[in-house]
Short mmCIF file of C-alpha atoms in Angstrom, two decimals:
data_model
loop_
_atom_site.label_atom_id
_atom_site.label_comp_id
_atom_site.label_asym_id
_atom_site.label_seq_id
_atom_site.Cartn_x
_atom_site.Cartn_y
_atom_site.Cartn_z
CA UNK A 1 210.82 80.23 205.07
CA UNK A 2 211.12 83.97 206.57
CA UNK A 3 211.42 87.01 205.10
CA UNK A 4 215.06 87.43 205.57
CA UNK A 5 215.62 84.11 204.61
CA UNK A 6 213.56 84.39 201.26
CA UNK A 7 215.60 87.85 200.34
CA UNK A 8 219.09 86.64 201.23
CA UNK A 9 217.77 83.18 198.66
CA UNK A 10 216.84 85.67 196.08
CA UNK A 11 220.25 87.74 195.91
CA UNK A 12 221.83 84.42 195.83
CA UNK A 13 219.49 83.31 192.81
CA UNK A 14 219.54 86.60 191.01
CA UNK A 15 223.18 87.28 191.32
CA UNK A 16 224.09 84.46 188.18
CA UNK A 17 220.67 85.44 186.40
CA UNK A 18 222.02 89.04 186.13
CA UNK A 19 225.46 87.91 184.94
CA UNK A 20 223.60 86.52 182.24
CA UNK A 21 220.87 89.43 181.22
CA UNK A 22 223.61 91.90 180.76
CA UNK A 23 227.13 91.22 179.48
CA UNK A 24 229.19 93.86 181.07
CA UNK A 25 227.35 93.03 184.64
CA UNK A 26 229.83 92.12 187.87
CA UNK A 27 228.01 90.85 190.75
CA UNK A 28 230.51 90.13 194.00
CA UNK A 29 229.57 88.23 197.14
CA UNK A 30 231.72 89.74 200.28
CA UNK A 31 232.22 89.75 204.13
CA UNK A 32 233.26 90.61 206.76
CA UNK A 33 232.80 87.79 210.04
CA UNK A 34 234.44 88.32 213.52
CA UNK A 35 233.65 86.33 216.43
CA UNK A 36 235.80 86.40 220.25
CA UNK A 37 235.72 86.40 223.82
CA UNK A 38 236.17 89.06 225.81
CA UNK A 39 235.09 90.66 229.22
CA UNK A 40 233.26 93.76 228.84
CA UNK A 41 233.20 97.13 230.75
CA UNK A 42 230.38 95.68 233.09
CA UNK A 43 232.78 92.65 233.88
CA UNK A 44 230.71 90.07 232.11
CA UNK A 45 232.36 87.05 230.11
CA UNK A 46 231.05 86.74 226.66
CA UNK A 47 231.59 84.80 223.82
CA UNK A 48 230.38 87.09 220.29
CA UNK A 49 230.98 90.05 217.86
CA UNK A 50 233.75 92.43 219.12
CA UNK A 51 234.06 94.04 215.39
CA UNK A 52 230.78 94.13 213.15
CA UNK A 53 230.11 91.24 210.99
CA UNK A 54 228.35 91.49 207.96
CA UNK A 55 227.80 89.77 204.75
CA UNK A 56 227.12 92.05 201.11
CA UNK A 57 226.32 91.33 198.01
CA UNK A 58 227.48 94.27 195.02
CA UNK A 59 227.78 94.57 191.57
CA UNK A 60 227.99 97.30 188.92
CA UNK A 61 227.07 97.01 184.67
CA UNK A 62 228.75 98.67 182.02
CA UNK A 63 226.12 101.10 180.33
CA UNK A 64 228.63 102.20 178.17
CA UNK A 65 230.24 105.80 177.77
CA UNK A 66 231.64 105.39 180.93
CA UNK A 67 228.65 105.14 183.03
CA UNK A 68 227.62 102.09 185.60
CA UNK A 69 224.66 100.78 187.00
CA UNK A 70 225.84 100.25 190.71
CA UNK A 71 223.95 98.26 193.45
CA UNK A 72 225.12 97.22 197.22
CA UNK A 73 223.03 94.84 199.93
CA UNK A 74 224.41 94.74 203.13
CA UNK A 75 223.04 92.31 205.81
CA UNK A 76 224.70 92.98 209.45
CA UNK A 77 224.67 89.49 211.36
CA UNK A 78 225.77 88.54 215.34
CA UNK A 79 227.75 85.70 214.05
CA UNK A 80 227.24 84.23 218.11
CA UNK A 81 223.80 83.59 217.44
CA UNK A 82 223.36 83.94 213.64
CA UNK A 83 220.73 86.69 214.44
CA UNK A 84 220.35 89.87 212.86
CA UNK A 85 222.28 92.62 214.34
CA UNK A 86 220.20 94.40 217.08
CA UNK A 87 218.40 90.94 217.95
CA UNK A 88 215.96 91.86 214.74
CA UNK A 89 215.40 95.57 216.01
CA UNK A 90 217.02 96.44 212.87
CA UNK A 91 216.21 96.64 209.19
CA UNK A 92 217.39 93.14 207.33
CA UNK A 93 220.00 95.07 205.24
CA UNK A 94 220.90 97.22 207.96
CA UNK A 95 224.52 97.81 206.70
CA UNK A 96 223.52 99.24 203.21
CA UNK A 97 220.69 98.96 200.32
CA UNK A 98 221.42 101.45 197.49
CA UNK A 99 221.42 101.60 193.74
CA UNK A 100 223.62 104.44 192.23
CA UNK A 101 225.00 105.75 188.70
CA UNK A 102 229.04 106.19 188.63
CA UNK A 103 230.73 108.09 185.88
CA UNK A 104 233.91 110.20 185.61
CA UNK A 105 232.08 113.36 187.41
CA UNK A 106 231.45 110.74 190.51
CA UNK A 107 229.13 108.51 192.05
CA UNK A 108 225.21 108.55 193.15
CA UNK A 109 223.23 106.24 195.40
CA UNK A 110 219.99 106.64 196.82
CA UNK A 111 218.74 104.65 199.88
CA UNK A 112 219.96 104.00 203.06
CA UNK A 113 223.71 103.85 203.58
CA UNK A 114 226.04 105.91 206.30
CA UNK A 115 226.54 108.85 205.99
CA UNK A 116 229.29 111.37 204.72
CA UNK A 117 230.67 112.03 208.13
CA UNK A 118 230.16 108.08 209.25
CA UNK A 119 231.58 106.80 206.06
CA UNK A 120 234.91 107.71 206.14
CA UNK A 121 235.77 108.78 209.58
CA UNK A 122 236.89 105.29 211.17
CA UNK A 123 239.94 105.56 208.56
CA UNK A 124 241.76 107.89 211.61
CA UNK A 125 241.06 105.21 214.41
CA UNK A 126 243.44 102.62 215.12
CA UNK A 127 240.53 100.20 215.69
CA UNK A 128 238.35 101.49 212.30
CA UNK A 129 235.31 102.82 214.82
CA UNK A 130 233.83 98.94 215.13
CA UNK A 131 235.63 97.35 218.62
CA UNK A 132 234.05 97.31 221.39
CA UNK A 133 236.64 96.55 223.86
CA UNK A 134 239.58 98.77 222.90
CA UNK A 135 238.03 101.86 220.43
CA UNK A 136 237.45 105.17 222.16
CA UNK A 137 235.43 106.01 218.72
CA UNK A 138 232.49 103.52 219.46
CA UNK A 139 232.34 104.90 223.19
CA UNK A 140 233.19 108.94 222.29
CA UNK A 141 232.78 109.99 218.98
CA UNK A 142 229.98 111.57 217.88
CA UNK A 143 228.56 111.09 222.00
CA UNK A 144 225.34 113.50 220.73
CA UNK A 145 224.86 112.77 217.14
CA UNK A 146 223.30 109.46 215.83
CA UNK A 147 222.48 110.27 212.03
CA UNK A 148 218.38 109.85 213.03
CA UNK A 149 216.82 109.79 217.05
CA UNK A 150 214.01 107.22 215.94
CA UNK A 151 215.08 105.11 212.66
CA UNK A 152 215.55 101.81 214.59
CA UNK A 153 211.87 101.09 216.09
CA UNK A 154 211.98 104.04 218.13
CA UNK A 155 216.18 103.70 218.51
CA UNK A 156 219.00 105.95 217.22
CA UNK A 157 220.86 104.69 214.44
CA UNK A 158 224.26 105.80 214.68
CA UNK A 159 225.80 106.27 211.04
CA UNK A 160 223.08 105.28 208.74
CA UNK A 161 221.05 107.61 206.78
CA UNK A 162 217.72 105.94 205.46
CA UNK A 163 215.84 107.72 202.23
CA UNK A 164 218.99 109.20 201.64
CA UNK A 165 220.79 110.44 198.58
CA UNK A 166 225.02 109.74 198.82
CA UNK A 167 227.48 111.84 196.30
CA UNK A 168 231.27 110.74 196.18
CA UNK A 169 233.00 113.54 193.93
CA UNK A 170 236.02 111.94 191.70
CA UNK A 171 239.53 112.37 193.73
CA UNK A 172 241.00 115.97 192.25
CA UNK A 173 244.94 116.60 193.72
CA UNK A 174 244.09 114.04 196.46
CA UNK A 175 240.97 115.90 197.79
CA UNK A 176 237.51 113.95 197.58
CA UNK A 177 234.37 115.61 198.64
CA UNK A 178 231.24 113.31 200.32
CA UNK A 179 227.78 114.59 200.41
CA UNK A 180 224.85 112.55 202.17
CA UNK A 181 221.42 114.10 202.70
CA UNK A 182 217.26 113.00 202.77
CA UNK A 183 214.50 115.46 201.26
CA UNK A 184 212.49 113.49 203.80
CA UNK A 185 211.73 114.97 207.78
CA UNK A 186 212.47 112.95 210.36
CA UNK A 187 209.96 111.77 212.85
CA UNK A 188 209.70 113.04 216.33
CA UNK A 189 211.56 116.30 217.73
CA UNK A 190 212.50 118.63 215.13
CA UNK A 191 211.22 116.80 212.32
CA UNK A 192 214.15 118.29 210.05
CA UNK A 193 215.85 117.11 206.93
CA UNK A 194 219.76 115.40 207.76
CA UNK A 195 222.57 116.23 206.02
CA UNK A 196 225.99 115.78 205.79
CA UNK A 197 229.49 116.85 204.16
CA UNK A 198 233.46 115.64 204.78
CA UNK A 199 236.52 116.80 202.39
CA UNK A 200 239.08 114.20 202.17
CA UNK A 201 242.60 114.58 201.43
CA UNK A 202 244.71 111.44 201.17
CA UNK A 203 248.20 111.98 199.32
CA UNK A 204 251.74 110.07 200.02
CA UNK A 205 251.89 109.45 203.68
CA UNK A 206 249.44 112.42 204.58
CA UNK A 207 245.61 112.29 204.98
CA UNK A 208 243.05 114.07 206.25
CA UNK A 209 239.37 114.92 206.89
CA UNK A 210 236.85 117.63 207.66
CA UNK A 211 233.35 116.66 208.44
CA UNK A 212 229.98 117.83 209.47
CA UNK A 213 226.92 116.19 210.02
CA UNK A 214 223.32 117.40 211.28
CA UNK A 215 221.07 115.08 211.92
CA UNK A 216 216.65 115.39 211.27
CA UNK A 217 216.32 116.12 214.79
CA UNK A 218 218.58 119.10 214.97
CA UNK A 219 221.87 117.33 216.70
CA UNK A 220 225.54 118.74 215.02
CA UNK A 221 228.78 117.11 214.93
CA UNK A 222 231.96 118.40 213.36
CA UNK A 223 235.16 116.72 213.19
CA UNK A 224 238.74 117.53 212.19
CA UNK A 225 241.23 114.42 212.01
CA UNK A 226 244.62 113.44 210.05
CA UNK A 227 246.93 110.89 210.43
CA UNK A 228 250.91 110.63 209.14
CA UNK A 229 252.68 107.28 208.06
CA UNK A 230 256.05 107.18 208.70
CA UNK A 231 257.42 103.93 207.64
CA UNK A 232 256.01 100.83 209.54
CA UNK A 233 254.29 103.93 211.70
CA UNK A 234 250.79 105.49 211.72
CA UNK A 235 249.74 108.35 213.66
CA UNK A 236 247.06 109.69 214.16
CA UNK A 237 244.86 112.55 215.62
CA UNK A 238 241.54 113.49 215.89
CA UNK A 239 238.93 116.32 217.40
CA UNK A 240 234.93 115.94 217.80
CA UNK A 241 232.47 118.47 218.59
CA UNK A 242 228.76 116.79 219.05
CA UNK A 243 226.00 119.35 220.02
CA UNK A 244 222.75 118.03 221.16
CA UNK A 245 219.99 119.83 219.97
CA UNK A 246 218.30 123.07 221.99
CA UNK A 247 221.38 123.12 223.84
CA UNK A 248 220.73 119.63 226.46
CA UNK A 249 224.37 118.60 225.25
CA UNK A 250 227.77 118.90 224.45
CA UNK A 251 230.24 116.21 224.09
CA UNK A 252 234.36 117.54 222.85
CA UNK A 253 236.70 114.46 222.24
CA UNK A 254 240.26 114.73 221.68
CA UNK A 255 241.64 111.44 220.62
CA UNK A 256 245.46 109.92 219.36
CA UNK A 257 246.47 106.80 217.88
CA UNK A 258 248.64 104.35 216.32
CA UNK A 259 250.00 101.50 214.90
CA UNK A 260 252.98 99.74 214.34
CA UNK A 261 253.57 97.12 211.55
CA UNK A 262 256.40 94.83 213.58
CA UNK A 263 256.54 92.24 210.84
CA UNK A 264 254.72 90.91 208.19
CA UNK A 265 252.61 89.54 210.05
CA UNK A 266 252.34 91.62 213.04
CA UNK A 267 250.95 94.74 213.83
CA UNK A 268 250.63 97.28 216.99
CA UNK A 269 247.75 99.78 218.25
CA UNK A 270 247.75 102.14 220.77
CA UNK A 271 244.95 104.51 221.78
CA UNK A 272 244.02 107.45 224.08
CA UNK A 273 240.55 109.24 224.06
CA UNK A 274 239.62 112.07 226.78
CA UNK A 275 236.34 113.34 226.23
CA UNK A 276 234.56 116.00 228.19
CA UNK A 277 230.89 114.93 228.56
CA UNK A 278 228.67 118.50 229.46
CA UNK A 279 230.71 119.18 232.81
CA UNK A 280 233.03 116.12 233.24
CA UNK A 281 236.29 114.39 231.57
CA UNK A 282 236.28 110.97 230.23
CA UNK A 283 239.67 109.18 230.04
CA UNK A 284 239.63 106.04 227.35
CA UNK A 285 243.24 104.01 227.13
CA UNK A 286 243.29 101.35 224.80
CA UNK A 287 245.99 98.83 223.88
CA UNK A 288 245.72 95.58 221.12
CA UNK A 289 247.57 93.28 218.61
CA UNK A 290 246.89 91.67 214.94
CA UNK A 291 248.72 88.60 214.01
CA UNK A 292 247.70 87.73 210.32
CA UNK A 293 247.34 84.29 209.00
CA UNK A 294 246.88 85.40 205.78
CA UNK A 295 245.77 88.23 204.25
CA UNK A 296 242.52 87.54 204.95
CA UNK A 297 242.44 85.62 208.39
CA UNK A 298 243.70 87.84 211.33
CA UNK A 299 243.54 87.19 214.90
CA UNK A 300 244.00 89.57 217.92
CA UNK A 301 244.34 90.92 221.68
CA UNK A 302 242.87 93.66 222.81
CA UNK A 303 242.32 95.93 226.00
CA UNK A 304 240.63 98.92 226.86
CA UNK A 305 240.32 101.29 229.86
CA UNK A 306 237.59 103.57 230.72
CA UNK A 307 238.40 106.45 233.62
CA UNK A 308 235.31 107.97 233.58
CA UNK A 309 235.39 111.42 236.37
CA UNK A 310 233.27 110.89 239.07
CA UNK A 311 232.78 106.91 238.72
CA UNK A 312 234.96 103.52 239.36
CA UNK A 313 237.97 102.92 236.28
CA UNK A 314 236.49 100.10 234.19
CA UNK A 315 238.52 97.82 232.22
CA UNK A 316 237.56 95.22 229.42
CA UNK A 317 239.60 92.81 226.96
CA UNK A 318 239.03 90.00 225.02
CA UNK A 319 241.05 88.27 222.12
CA UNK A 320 239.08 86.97 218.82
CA UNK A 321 239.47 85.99 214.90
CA UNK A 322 238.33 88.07 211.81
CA UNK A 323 238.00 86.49 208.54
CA UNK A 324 237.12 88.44 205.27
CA UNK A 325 235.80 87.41 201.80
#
């Protein structure tokens, strides 16, 4: 038996032995699987993960006085070849492995998890930031910025923060503040310490977010986005800024969206990204469907188009299921 195998058994073993120990203890098992065929950007037919899949195991305990014990495991998984994300590049729990305190003046975790910019920004794409045919935010956002150069075997990691600390303040007139940060340097260039801060404001049919995020190695991102519901309607708007460090980069992305709720079971996205990469302009058109089963069970269509300045239009699309648990 491996490694990952052994840990995954042990969650699975522990989770009913801590129900047990302590009275006020919730332990949940959760998920998130995706598997479809598409046609990427290169032209290739493949059968795999168009959204992330990932399985988690959380909990929280009473400790009394209003404060929780809070814990979250997140294993990311190419549900195609029952692999670890990243072919084993990755760390096991790749998605998230913290341990926190929550209590009315908010929530701690330390450990790795993504950070406060990478958290919460997919909420203003139609596609939530994890499609690889159809969202403009997996191909623009953030172009300059992964949250460490090296954290991945030598690879980027785009979102996570490892030794991190996480702070999510308690919602005050609709605004919640995010904090993320390490006291450790990164290795390699700059050797500096990431951090990271986004306001929320989320209120009737109006939200919002402003975000920024510097990474060990020196790299900046802000972003601006908000997004209106107007009935069965969502739109929404966004801006990046990503600065690579010592000036070697800049990457500005304007992006729009939406979605339309048809029926009950039927919803519509639409997408446009144009980013301008140092000296040239990026065009990203996306289009795509969900048709729900349940309320757990979706499947979908979904196209994208890249016009990238200086280089032949691309076009990808593909059609898949989702299940969540």
């Amino acid at each position: 038996m491996n490694t990952s195998t052994r840990l995954a058994a042990l969650c699975l073993l522990a989770a009913p032995l801590g129900s047990a120990l302590a009275q006020d203890s919730k332990v949940q098992i959760s998920g998130f699987l995706d598997l479809g065929m598409y046609r990427d950007f290169s032209g290739t037919a493949q059968l795999g993960t168009i959204q992330r899949s990932h399985v988690t195991f959380s909990g929280e305990e009473d400790l009394g006085g209003g404060l929780k014990t809070t814990f979250r495991l997140s294993h990311r998984l190419e549900l195609d070849s029952g692999q670890s994300e990243g072919s084993g590049q990755k760390p096991f729990w790749h998605g998230e492995s913290t341990v926190g305190l929550k209590g009315g003046w908010g929530h701690v975790r330390m450990g790795r998890a993504l950070s406060a910019l990478w958290a919460h920004d997919w909420k203003f794409d139609p596609w939530g930031h994890m499609n690889r045919v159809a969202s403009s935010a997996w191909y623009q956002w953030f172009y300059y910025v992964p949250t460490d150069r090296v954290s991945n075997n030598g690879a980027p990691e785009f979102g996570r923060t490892s030794n991190g600390i996480f702070y999510d303040s308690p919602t005050l007139g609709g605004f919640t503040l995010h904090l993320s940060g390490s006291p450790e340097r990164t290795q390699g260039p700059g050797g500096g310490k990431p951090y990271a801060v986004s306001l929320e404001y989320a209120q009737g049919p109006l939200a919002g977010m402003l975000a920024f995020d510097r990474n060990g190695s020196g790299d900046r991102a802000s972003f601006v986005a908000a997004k209106y519901r107007w009935g069965d309607t969502t739109l929404m708007t966004s801006y990046d800024d990503s600065r690579r460090a010592q000036n070697q980069g800049r990457s500005r992305v304007m992006s729009a969206g939406a979605t339309h709720k048809l029926d009950v079971q039927t919803t519509l996205k639409a997408g446009v990204g144009r980013q301008k990469l140092n000296d040239d302009t990026h065009l990203f058109y996306s289009l795509g469907a969900d048709y729900a089963l349940s309320k757990r069970t979706i499947l979908y269509a979904n196209l994208g188009h890249q016009r990238p300045e200086h280089k032949a239009s691309k076009t990808s699309f593909g059609v898949g299921m989702s299940h969540a648990f």
